[in-house]
Amino acid sequence: MRSFVHTADPSRVIFGAGTLERVRDEVERLGGSRVMLLSGGSHALRKDTERLRDVLGHLVAAEFAGAAMHTPVEVTEQALSLLRERQVDCLVAIGGGSTTGLAKALAVRTDLPQVIVPTTYAGSEVTPVLGETVDGRKTTRSSPAILPETVVYDVELTLGLPAAASMTSGVNALAHAVEALYSPDATPVTDAMALEAVTAVGRALPALHTDPSDLAARAELLEAAWLAGICLGAVGMGLHHKLCHTLGGTFGLPHAETHTVVLPHAMAYNAPAAPQAMERIARALGVPDAPAGVFDLISRVGGPTSLAGLGMAESDLDRAAELATSQPYPNPRELTRTGLGDLLRDAWQGRRPEGAPDLRPLTDEVVASFDRCTNPRLRQLLTDLVRTLHVYSIRNDLTPQEWQRAIDFLTEAGHITTDTRQEFILLSDTLGVSSVVDALTNSRTPDTTSSAILGPFYVAGPPAAEHGSDIAGDLPGTPLWADIRVTDREGEPVAGAVVDVWQSNEDGFYDVQLPDLDGPVLRARFTTDAEGRFTFWSILPSAYPIPDDGPVGRMLSTVGRHPYRAPHVHFLIDAPGYQPLITQLFVRGGAYLDGATGQRDTVFGIKDDLITDFVPRTGPTPDGRSVDGEWRLLDFTFRIARLDG
Ligand code: NAD
């Protein structure tokens, strides 16, 4: 159990395409009539800034186009004097984190409301945090007055962000989400937002790398940026953000690019102390190892991977490590000079963090080999099988010896399989796959008797038997009278249903396992009468081990599992116009029914509605047959579904 405090910051968010048109309404909603329009003056955003000016019309009382990276205080001072001179009552900023930073710096000094129109994925617009630079030193502060009141996300504005900047800005968002997942302040809400952001960034970046004008991918990335930004504002960040802060503030490295280079290395450093977060990130990205996976993602989309490439001098690495460890802050793993020195050296050189190699191109190549398959279902099943098997092999770092063992195991299963011994069904049953497939089918037919697995002992075309006949032959055992009815979902009898019945003897063997028997025993085919009914004599089934002299039995004993099945009788019901039902009835009170003791059916085949009374009786029997001592009564109604529902 964890305890947490969750505070949600109150910002209003407008999201969509073409939402720039709504900025004026939002300003008026905040009571603004004298707006200061802030921008970074970049050529790329000139047209969008002009459009925004048109939308605001006569509300624009002042304009300042000098926002700069890392919010230098001298720039803020210039803007502040213009703001005062023009008696501004509302701030509107269009641009990336730098322009947002200027709006925040002005708001914290004047308490004016802000409407932010973000054009990158930095996420600053939804945080109450401001980083400012005074004399080359960057300091950070937090205050409710800093949090912008309204954010207008217009996906169309991000279309102009160059491909390279889109990638690095997207990784900036990813970094917020990653560090939120191992933050000591994390809550279920920030976890959910962070994971959603990681998944979306992992999907959107490759899509935008292929086509930077893909509006759907732009929208997905902008949503991720918003979610990741909320995480950044809600919980404390760790090593990665502190390092980037130092590298940006003291060594002048560009913000989003630095985040992009450092993130995989900060993750690799923290991975041993945050295994659960890394596992969740890896799953969200669909990679076996989170730090290496993030490095590969960045490389694949053409992002920068080395600090040297960003212009950092190797001689500055030691100082950066010293600065980053000079003041303590919460981080999952203890921060040491040597540790950070190594991290920075790896980042400077652009070394891929250790982890599984990037095998995605190989997987993609195999998947692409199914492209010409004209059966879409087959293509889907093979594609997913390959992807799952590849991830399984990578995640478990499979050795050639282990894979050979698996192949030998399957080969042995093939060799031992005959017409009457099916080792592959045993394997599927004991791994629970048969029950998964069965449960999927069963869940589609509510109000019917549960289905259960077929098992390995079914023989097609059993001998037809008369109602009331004895299917046990001369085999010893407690006599069992079965009185069975088959109805539809409404309880109406189903006449003419063909029902195959098969079961083990009192020692737990099926006839196919007893070569000395003369012909089929304890298996028969009945047809229901006009009342949907049939009856027969048999013997009480007993618990039995599945055949355990083959590779599946060896697997069970190696992992300390018993091979026993709870006592049961099998039924396969097939009626024209109805869905076939394969099921089993378990003897209530029998062995291997109790999950609490860990002694449950070894093929995971039990469902509660299939556990039924095989009622002990003495005295007269339903058909007058004379029985000495105890006999059992099985009285059961199967409900089956029509094919048309
Ligand atoms: P930025 O705002 O500096 O923009 C980078 C460049 O891209 C600029 O030249 C800008 O004009 C251009 N640009 C922006 N949007 C564009 C678009 N749509 N089309 C074409 N060009 C476009 O970069 P950033 O990464 O968004 O922000 C970085 C700054 O934000 C840093 O100072 C960082 O510290 C700060 N930040 C603060 C927080 C916080 O919560 N306080 C969070 C994230 C970032």
PDB file of N, CA and C in Angstrom, residues 39 55 90 185 260 269 317 352 389 418 491 519 526 584 591 608 635:
ATOM      1  N   SER A  39       5.511  36.811 -27.800  1.00  0.00           N
ATOM      2  CA  SER A  39       6.008  35.782 -28.713  1.00  0.00           C
ATOM      3  C   SER A  39       7.534  35.808 -28.681  1.00  0.00           C
ATOM      4  N   VAL A  55      -7.197  37.765 -34.494  1.00  0.00           N
ATOM      5  CA  VAL A  55      -8.271  37.202 -33.663  1.00  0.00           C
ATOM      6  C   VAL A  55      -8.530  38.109 -32.461  1.00  0.00           C
ATOM      7  N   CYS A  90      -4.238  41.495 -19.269  1.00  0.00           N
ATOM      8  CA  CYS A  90      -4.258  40.046 -19.570  1.00  0.00           C
ATOM      9  C   CYS A  90      -3.058  39.718 -20.466  1.00  0.00           C
ATOM     10  N   ASP A 185       6.472  11.461  -5.165  1.00  0.00           N
ATOM     11  CA  ASP A 185       5.138  12.069  -5.019  1.00  0.00           C
ATOM     12  C   ASP A 185       4.099  11.440  -5.936  1.00  0.00           C
ATOM     13  N   THR A 260      16.822  15.217 -24.725  1.00  0.00           N
ATOM     14  CA  THR A 260      16.815  14.054 -25.615  1.00  0.00           C
ATOM     15  C   THR A 260      18.074  13.209 -25.424  1.00  0.00           C
ATOM     16  N   TYR A 269      20.738   4.989 -15.264  1.00  0.00           N
ATOM     17  CA  TYR A 269      21.290   5.188 -13.919  1.00  0.00           C
ATOM     18  C   TYR A 269      20.250   4.811 -12.862  1.00  0.00           C
ATOM     19  N   LEU A 317      32.753  17.979 -18.220  1.00  0.00           N
ATOM     20  CA  LEU A 317      31.936  16.882 -17.667  1.00  0.00           C
ATOM     21  C   LEU A 317      32.084  16.779 -16.146  1.00  0.00           C
ATOM     22  N   ARG A 352      25.043   3.679 -26.347  1.00  0.00           N
ATOM     23  CA  ARG A 352      23.718   3.096 -26.087  1.00  0.00           C
ATOM     24  C   ARG A 352      23.743   2.419 -24.718  1.00  0.00           C
ATOM     25  N   LEU A 389       6.514 -13.852 -29.555  1.00  0.00           N
ATOM     26  CA  LEU A 389       7.653 -14.751 -29.364  1.00  0.00           C
ATOM     27  C   LEU A 389       8.976 -13.989 -29.337  1.00  0.00           C
ATOM     28  N   THR A 418       0.376 -40.315 -30.346  1.00  0.00           N
ATOM     29  CA  THR A 418      -0.182 -41.335 -31.250  1.00  0.00           C
ATOM     30  C   THR A 418      -1.666 -41.025 -31.432  1.00  0.00           C
ATOM     31  N   GLY A 491     -35.250 -22.912 -21.340  1.00  0.00           N
ATOM     32  CA  GLY A 491     -35.688 -24.108 -20.608  1.00  0.00           C
ATOM     33  C   GLY A 491     -36.548 -25.046 -21.445  1.00  0.00           C
ATOM     34  N   GLY A 519     -12.928 -53.447 -26.888  1.00  0.00           N
ATOM     35  CA  GLY A 519     -13.827 -52.420 -27.430  1.00  0.00           C
ATOM     36  C   GLY A 519     -14.041 -51.267 -26.467  1.00  0.00           C
ATOM     37  N   PHE A 526     -25.611 -40.914 -27.024  1.00  0.00           N
ATOM     38  CA  PHE A 526     -27.059 -40.949 -26.800  1.00  0.00           C
ATOM     39  C   PHE A 526     -27.719 -39.873 -27.656  1.00  0.00           C
ATOM     40  N   GLN A 584     -17.807 -30.691 -18.919  1.00  0.00           N
ATOM     41  CA  GLN A 584     -17.539 -31.770 -17.965  1.00  0.00           C
ATOM     42  C   GLN A 584     -18.353 -31.490 -16.711  1.00  0.00           C
ATOM     43  N   ALA A 591     -11.802 -35.115  -4.996  1.00  0.00           N
ATOM     44  CA  ALA A 591     -10.446 -34.603  -4.795  1.00  0.00           C
ATOM     45  C   ALA A 591     -10.103 -33.565  -5.871  1.00  0.00           C
ATOM     46  N   ASP A 608     -17.390 -23.231 -11.423  1.00  0.00           N
ATOM     47  CA  ASP A 608     -18.249 -23.539 -10.274  1.00  0.00           C
ATOM     48  C   ASP A 608     -19.563 -24.200 -10.670  1.00  0.00           C
ATOM     49  N   ASP A 635     -28.361 -35.944 -11.580  1.00  0.00           N
ATOM     50  CA  ASP A 635     -29.559 -35.391 -12.201  1.00  0.00           C
ATOM     51  C   ASP A 635     -29.178 -33.989 -12.681  1.00  0.00           C
TER      52      ASP A 635
END
